[in-house]
Short mmCIF file of C-alpha atoms in Angstrom, two decimals:
data_model
loop_
_atom_site.label_atom_id
_atom_site.label_comp_id
_atom_site.label_asym_id
_atom_site.label_seq_id
_atom_site.Cartn_x
_atom_site.Cartn_y
_atom_site.Cartn_z
CA UNK A 1 -319.05 143.20 85.58
CA UNK A 2 -318.58 140.37 83.00
CA UNK A 3 -316.11 140.74 80.24
CA UNK A 4 -317.66 140.40 76.81
CA UNK A 5 -315.96 137.91 74.56
CA UNK A 6 -316.19 138.01 70.81
CA UNK A 7 -317.06 134.80 69.08
CA UNK A 8 -316.46 133.69 65.48
CA UNK A 9 -317.91 130.62 63.80
CA UNK A 10 -316.20 128.51 61.15
CA UNK A 11 -319.17 126.74 59.53
CA UNK A 12 -322.74 127.91 59.74
CA UNK A 13 -324.52 124.55 59.53
CA UNK A 14 -327.19 123.08 61.72
CA UNK A 15 -324.99 122.62 64.83
CA UNK A 16 -324.20 126.30 64.77
CA UNK A 17 -327.81 127.21 64.08
CA UNK A 18 -329.63 124.84 66.33
CA UNK A 19 -327.21 124.36 69.28
CA UNK A 20 -324.68 127.08 69.67
CA UNK A 21 -326.54 130.21 68.68
CA UNK A 22 -329.57 129.40 70.97
CA UNK A 23 -327.19 128.84 73.93
CA UNK A 24 -325.28 132.09 73.24
CA UNK A 25 -328.54 134.03 73.02
CA UNK A 26 -329.11 133.21 76.62
CA UNK A 27 -325.71 134.44 77.82
CA UNK A 28 -325.34 137.65 75.84
CA UNK A 29 -323.86 139.31 78.83
CA UNK A 30 -320.66 137.24 78.29
CA UNK A 31 -320.55 136.44 74.59
CA UNK A 32 -321.43 138.28 71.37
CA UNK A 33 -321.16 136.82 67.86
CA UNK A 34 -318.74 138.95 65.82
CA UNK A 35 -318.64 137.01 62.56
CA UNK A 36 -319.97 133.78 60.92
CA UNK A 37 -318.04 131.98 58.16
CA UNK A 38 -319.37 129.48 55.70
CA UNK A 39 -318.35 128.53 52.25
CA UNK A 40 -321.94 129.21 51.10
CA UNK A 41 -322.19 132.94 51.29
CA UNK A 42 -325.96 132.98 51.38
CA UNK A 43 -326.07 130.68 54.42
CA UNK A 44 -323.32 132.72 56.18
CA UNK A 45 -325.28 135.89 55.60
CA UNK A 46 -328.59 134.50 56.80
CA UNK A 47 -327.17 132.97 59.93
CA UNK A 48 -325.04 136.03 60.82
CA UNK A 49 -328.14 138.31 60.36
CA UNK A 50 -329.87 136.41 63.20
CA UNK A 51 -327.28 137.49 65.74
CA UNK A 52 -326.31 140.91 64.25
CA UNK A 53 -322.91 139.67 63.12
CA UNK A 54 -320.76 140.12 60.02
CA UNK A 55 -320.33 137.18 57.64
CA UNK A 56 -317.58 135.87 55.41
CA UNK A 57 -316.60 132.97 53.30
CA UNK A 58 -312.96 133.00 54.33
CA UNK A 59 -311.71 131.08 57.44
CA UNK A 60 -308.76 133.43 57.87
CA UNK A 61 -311.09 136.29 58.28
CA UNK A 62 -312.32 134.63 61.49
CA UNK A 63 -308.98 133.30 62.70
CA UNK A 64 -307.08 136.66 62.16
CA UNK A 65 -309.83 138.93 63.38
CA UNK A 66 -308.52 140.69 66.57
CA UNK A 67 -312.02 141.24 67.89
CA UNK A 68 -312.62 137.49 68.07
CA UNK A 69 -311.59 135.86 71.31
CA UNK A 70 -313.29 132.48 70.78
CA UNK A 71 -313.26 130.51 67.61
CA UNK A 72 -315.95 127.81 67.22
CA UNK A 73 -315.04 125.11 64.73
CA UNK A 74 -318.11 123.60 63.09
CA UNK A 75 -316.51 122.77 59.72
CA UNK A 76 -316.17 119.37 58.12
CA UNK A 77 -314.18 116.92 60.21
CA UNK A 78 -311.17 116.90 57.92
CA UNK A 79 -310.64 120.67 58.57
CA UNK A 80 -310.93 120.60 62.32
CA UNK A 81 -307.24 120.07 63.19
CA UNK A 82 -305.80 122.62 60.88
CA UNK A 83 -308.34 125.26 61.97
CA UNK A 84 -307.82 124.50 65.66
CA UNK A 85 -304.07 124.75 65.27
CA UNK A 86 -304.34 127.99 63.34
CA UNK A 87 -306.67 129.55 65.99
CA UNK A 88 -304.20 128.63 68.72
CA UNK A 89 -301.34 130.11 66.78
CA UNK A 90 -303.31 133.31 66.32
CA UNK A 91 -303.50 133.64 70.14
CA UNK A 92 -307.19 133.15 70.71
CA UNK A 93 -308.35 132.73 74.23
CA UNK A 94 -310.37 129.65 73.46
CA UNK A 95 -311.35 127.24 70.67
CA UNK A 96 -314.47 125.13 70.84
CA UNK A 97 -314.25 122.34 68.24
CA UNK A 98 -317.09 120.04 67.33
CA UNK A 99 -316.47 116.30 67.38
CA UNK A 100 -314.14 114.84 66.35
CA UNK A 101 -311.27 117.05 67.36
CA UNK A 102 -308.97 115.28 64.94
CA UNK A 103 -309.13 112.39 62.49
CA UNK A 104 -305.65 111.04 63.01
CA UNK A 105 -303.15 110.62 65.93
CA UNK A 106 -300.76 112.97 64.18
CA UNK A 107 -303.36 115.68 64.10
CA UNK A 108 -304.17 115.21 67.72
CA UNK A 109 -300.46 115.65 68.69
CA UNK A 110 -300.28 118.84 66.52
CA UNK A 111 -303.26 120.31 68.35
CA UNK A 112 -301.74 119.38 71.71
CA UNK A 113 -298.46 121.10 70.82
CA UNK A 114 -300.12 124.24 69.45
CA UNK A 115 -302.51 124.63 72.47
CA UNK A 116 -299.72 124.11 75.02
CA UNK A 117 -297.46 126.58 73.22
CA UNK A 118 -300.11 129.31 72.97
CA UNK A 119 -302.03 128.64 76.22
CA UNK A 120 -305.23 128.61 74.28
CA UNK A 121 -308.10 126.71 75.99
CA UNK A 122 -309.26 123.93 73.62
CA UNK A 123 -312.71 122.49 74.29
CA UNK A 124 -314.59 119.75 72.41
CA UNK A 125 -318.33 119.88 71.82
CA UNK A 126 -318.78 116.61 73.85
CA UNK A 127 -321.90 117.86 75.66
CA UNK A 128 -322.24 114.77 77.79
CA UNK A 129 -318.88 115.37 79.41
CA UNK A 130 -320.22 118.65 80.73
CA UNK A 131 -323.78 117.40 81.48
CA UNK A 132 -324.30 118.37 85.17
CA UNK A 133 -326.31 115.36 86.13
CA UNK A 134 -323.81 112.96 84.69
CA UNK A 135 -320.92 114.82 86.39
CA UNK A 136 -322.71 114.73 89.76
CA UNK A 137 -323.50 111.08 89.44
CA UNK A 138 -319.96 110.21 88.33
CA UNK A 139 -318.60 112.01 91.40
CA UNK A 140 -321.00 110.01 93.55
CA UNK A 141 -319.83 106.79 91.90
CA UNK A 142 -316.22 107.66 92.63
CA UNK A 143 -317.07 108.21 96.23
CA UNK A 144 -318.39 104.63 96.34
CA UNK A 145 -314.99 103.42 95.25
CA UNK A 146 -316.60 100.88 92.92
CA UNK A 147 -315.22 99.28 89.72
CA UNK A 148 -317.14 98.90 86.47
CA UNK A 149 -317.75 95.36 85.34
CA UNK A 150 -320.15 96.01 82.47
CA UNK A 151 -320.68 99.30 80.64
CA UNK A 152 -323.19 99.88 77.79
CA UNK A 153 -323.61 102.97 75.66
CA UNK A 154 -326.79 102.92 73.57
CA UNK A 155 -327.71 105.60 71.07
CA UNK A 156 -330.90 105.13 69.14
CA UNK A 157 -332.03 108.27 67.36
CA UNK A 158 -334.12 109.58 64.51
CA UNK A 159 -332.03 111.42 61.93
CA UNK A 160 -330.90 114.89 63.04
CA UNK A 161 -333.34 116.80 60.81
CA UNK A 162 -336.14 115.39 62.97
CA UNK A 163 -334.90 117.55 65.81
CA UNK A 164 -333.25 120.70 64.24
CA UNK A 165 -336.57 122.35 63.30
CA UNK A 166 -337.61 122.15 66.87
CA UNK A 167 -334.57 124.13 67.92
CA UNK A 168 -334.22 126.59 65.06
CA UNK A 169 -335.52 127.53 61.64
CA UNK A 170 -332.84 126.01 59.43
CA UNK A 171 -331.10 128.68 57.07
CA UNK A 172 -330.30 125.86 54.72
CA UNK A 173 -331.80 122.45 53.96
CA UNK A 174 -330.45 119.50 55.92
CA UNK A 175 -327.86 117.30 54.15
CA UNK A 176 -329.39 114.46 52.23
CA UNK A 177 -329.20 111.14 54.08
CA UNK A 178 -326.65 108.69 52.68
CA UNK A 179 -327.03 105.02 52.44
CA UNK A 180 -323.24 104.46 52.36
CA UNK A 181 -323.62 102.82 48.92
CA UNK A 182 -320.25 102.27 47.48
CA UNK A 183 -318.37 102.61 50.85
CA UNK A 184 -317.11 99.55 52.71
CA UNK A 185 -318.44 98.57 56.11
CA UNK A 186 -314.95 99.27 57.47
CA UNK A 187 -315.04 102.88 56.31
CA UNK A 188 -318.63 103.37 57.46
CA UNK A 189 -317.79 101.93 60.92
CA UNK A 190 -314.95 104.33 61.28
CA UNK A 191 -317.30 107.16 60.45
CA UNK A 192 -319.85 105.77 62.94
CA UNK A 193 -317.28 105.73 65.77
CA UNK A 194 -315.96 109.16 65.08
CA UNK A 195 -319.43 110.61 64.30
CA UNK A 196 -321.90 109.03 66.69
CA UNK A 197 -320.19 106.77 69.28
CA UNK A 198 -317.69 109.50 70.05
CA UNK A 199 -320.41 111.40 72.05
CA UNK A 200 -320.16 108.98 74.97
CA UNK A 201 -316.58 107.70 74.50
CA UNK A 202 -315.10 110.27 77.00
CA UNK A 203 -317.62 108.93 79.53
CA UNK A 204 -316.66 105.37 78.82
CA UNK A 205 -313.07 106.23 79.33
CA UNK A 206 -313.93 107.24 82.90
CA UNK A 207 -314.90 103.70 83.71
CA UNK A 208 -312.57 101.92 81.19
CA UNK A 209 -309.40 104.00 81.00
CA UNK A 210 -307.69 101.18 79.07
CA UNK A 211 -309.57 100.46 75.93
CA UNK A 212 -308.67 96.84 75.49
CA UNK A 213 -309.30 94.72 72.44
CA UNK A 214 -312.38 94.79 70.27
CA UNK A 215 -314.00 91.34 70.57
CA UNK A 216 -316.79 91.80 67.97
CA UNK A 217 -318.01 94.48 65.61
CA UNK A 218 -320.80 94.80 63.07
CA UNK A 219 -321.96 97.69 60.90
CA UNK A 220 -325.74 98.02 60.62
CA UNK A 221 -327.06 99.81 57.60
CA UNK A 222 -328.07 102.49 56.89
CA UNK A 223 -326.09 103.85 59.85
CA UNK A 224 -325.55 101.86 63.05
CA UNK A 225 -323.09 99.65 64.85
CA UNK A 226 -322.69 96.98 67.53
CA UNK A 227 -319.31 96.86 69.13
CA UNK A 228 -318.05 94.81 72.02
CA UNK A 229 -314.78 95.52 73.79
CA UNK A 230 -313.84 93.26 76.68
CA UNK A 231 -311.81 90.70 78.60
CA UNK A 232 -312.43 88.55 81.69
CA UNK A 233 -312.51 91.65 83.92
CA UNK A 234 -314.58 94.21 82.07
CA UNK A 235 -316.94 94.34 79.15
CA UNK A 236 -317.87 97.49 77.18
CA UNK A 237 -320.75 97.42 74.71
CA UNK A 238 -321.48 100.22 72.18
CA UNK A 239 -324.80 100.15 70.33
CA UNK A 240 -325.96 102.86 67.97
CA UNK A 241 -328.54 103.30 65.20
CA UNK A 242 -329.97 106.36 63.45
CA UNK A 243 -332.90 106.47 61.12
CA UNK A 244 -335.99 105.20 62.99
CA UNK A 245 -339.11 107.03 63.75
CA UNK A 246 -339.50 105.90 67.38
CA UNK A 247 -338.81 108.10 70.34
CA UNK A 248 -335.07 108.75 70.87
CA UNK A 249 -333.23 106.69 73.52
CA UNK A 250 -329.73 107.80 74.46
CA UNK A 251 -328.42 106.00 77.47
CA UNK A 252 -325.42 105.02 79.52
CA UNK A 253 -325.49 102.12 81.91
CA UNK A 254 -322.55 101.07 84.26
CA UNK A 255 -322.79 98.01 86.41
CA UNK A 256 -320.30 97.70 89.15
CA UNK A 257 -319.78 95.19 91.95
CA UNK A 258 -321.82 97.36 94.41
CA UNK A 259 -323.42 100.13 92.36
CA UNK A 260 -325.34 100.58 89.14
CA UNK A 261 -325.39 103.90 87.28
CA UNK A 262 -328.08 104.70 84.71
CA UNK A 263 -328.03 107.93 82.68
CA UNK A 264 -330.77 109.00 80.19
CA UNK A 265 -329.64 111.86 77.94
CA UNK A 266 -331.89 114.26 76.03
CA UNK A 267 -331.54 114.79 72.27
CA UNK A 268 -328.60 117.00 71.24
CA UNK A 269 -330.53 119.70 69.49
CA UNK A 270 -333.07 120.49 72.12
CA UNK A 271 -332.33 122.63 75.17
CA UNK A 272 -334.30 120.34 77.50
CA UNK A 273 -332.20 120.36 80.61
CA UNK A 274 -329.67 117.86 81.76
CA UNK A 275 -329.74 114.09 81.70
CA UNK A 276 -331.51 112.09 84.37
CA UNK A 277 -328.93 110.05 86.23
CA UNK A 278 -329.62 107.44 88.88
CA UNK A 279 -326.96 105.80 91.06
CA UNK A 280 -328.33 102.68 92.82
CA UNK A 281 -326.86 100.71 95.61
CA UNK A 282 -328.37 97.99 97.80
CA UNK A 283 -329.40 100.68 100.33
CA UNK A 284 -330.68 103.52 98.21
CA UNK A 285 -331.06 105.17 94.77
CA UNK A 286 -329.82 108.77 94.28
CA UNK A 287 -331.31 110.77 91.36
CA UNK A 288 -329.56 113.69 89.70
CA UNK A 289 -331.21 116.10 87.28
CA UNK A 290 -330.71 119.86 86.51
CA UNK A 291 -332.30 122.53 84.49
CA UNK A 292 -329.28 123.24 82.16
CA UNK A 293 -327.78 120.90 79.61
CA UNK A 294 -324.26 119.97 78.74
CA UNK A 295 -323.78 122.57 75.95
CA UNK A 296 -324.89 125.38 78.38
CA UNK A 297 -322.40 124.19 80.94
CA UNK A 298 -319.80 123.82 78.26
CA UNK A 299 -320.10 127.49 77.35
CA UNK A 300 -320.06 128.47 81.05
CA UNK A 301 -316.88 126.49 81.56
CA UNK A 302 -315.31 128.06 78.38
CA UNK A 303 -316.03 131.47 79.64
CA UNK A 304 -314.54 130.98 83.11
CA UNK A 305 -311.44 129.38 81.66
CA UNK A 306 -311.04 132.08 78.93
CA UNK A 307 -311.13 134.98 81.35
CA UNK A 308 -308.91 133.25 83.85
CA UNK A 309 -311.45 132.65 86.58
CA UNK A 310 -311.05 128.93 86.68
CA UNK A 311 -309.05 126.08 85.29
CA UNK A 312 -310.63 124.27 82.35
CA UNK A 313 -313.24 121.66 83.45
CA UNK A 314 -311.55 119.25 80.99
CA UNK A 315 -307.80 119.74 80.74
CA UNK A 316 -305.78 119.74 77.58
CA UNK A 317 -304.37 116.41 78.53
CA UNK A 318 -307.83 114.88 78.92
CA UNK A 319 -309.03 116.39 75.72
CA UNK A 320 -306.14 114.69 73.85
CA UNK A 321 -306.53 111.46 75.73
CA UNK A 322 -310.28 111.45 74.84
CA UNK A 323 -309.58 111.78 71.04
CA UNK A 324 -306.77 109.27 71.19
CA UNK A 325 -309.15 106.82 72.81
CA UNK A 326 -311.76 107.36 70.11
CA UNK A 327 -309.11 107.07 67.34
CA UNK A 328 -307.76 103.81 68.87
CA UNK A 329 -311.28 102.38 68.78
CA UNK A 330 -311.87 103.56 65.24
CA UNK A 331 -308.59 102.09 64.15
CA UNK A 332 -309.43 98.73 65.69
CA UNK A 333 -312.89 98.39 64.29
CA UNK A 334 -311.85 99.56 60.85
CA UNK A 335 -308.94 97.02 60.82
CA UNK A 336 -311.10 94.21 62.19
CA UNK A 337 -313.86 94.59 59.64
CA UNK A 338 -311.33 95.25 56.87
CA UNK A 339 -309.75 91.87 57.56
CA UNK A 340 -313.09 90.12 57.11
CA UNK A 341 -313.56 91.57 53.58
#
């Protein structure tokens, strides 16, 4: 018989409403939502009512609740590290933190130390890391023993509120879009790396474990980027843009000396199954596709690790290396663009 784990949410925004709660509704034999926290009491109450949970406006009421085994951090980015550390120190079995895990290298090290000391499983809401089709295709790539020469991550999406009504009835209006007026390109680019590009950065690290130097970078208003990282051996290209009305396109392409990997991911807010991944060689093309998506597999992995049935799919060391990689890229692009101003 499955052990039932209590879940508490820090932040009741659209990620909580449109991603996590629908996933948890399908695995109610393993998780139940105990309490939902938001600084807006009305939003917290409405979201909590959907899953029969209590609500609060105080983060400590979640972190210190002995009936909560798993804390889900969906608060503003600047609060992530302190809340993850506090949840570890309170002895929670697991913490699931939305991206980015931290906004500085110091915060990343604080989380690493706290999680190592408490034994708390720390997961990041990087759904593509857990996407079953990508993981199967990556294993097949490794079996080929190939080396990436060119890797491209492209993320072209309408704004999030195009998708969220398809996944949930929002309990609060979506945040107003921002033009970035009054903010420098350097600051906006850092936000773009840690807010959008970060979704695929752990995957890029699989093929480019050493980040290397940023060769060129441009911020594209209202919210987009074109970044090239490379040398004479490998080139990494990151393209992103949000705000169009065309169909979404979220893809990863890896070109090796003997293989080519293509992955097409579904939008984040729709439980539409896994990505479609294709690994092509001169002899054949293998296709990988599954009925579950990365967030569903993420919660499955969290459960197995929290109850001690399995080691974490992504170790604490990998989690810290992923955020370090992202912060290194954000530091480089911010510095490079800042020098041009």
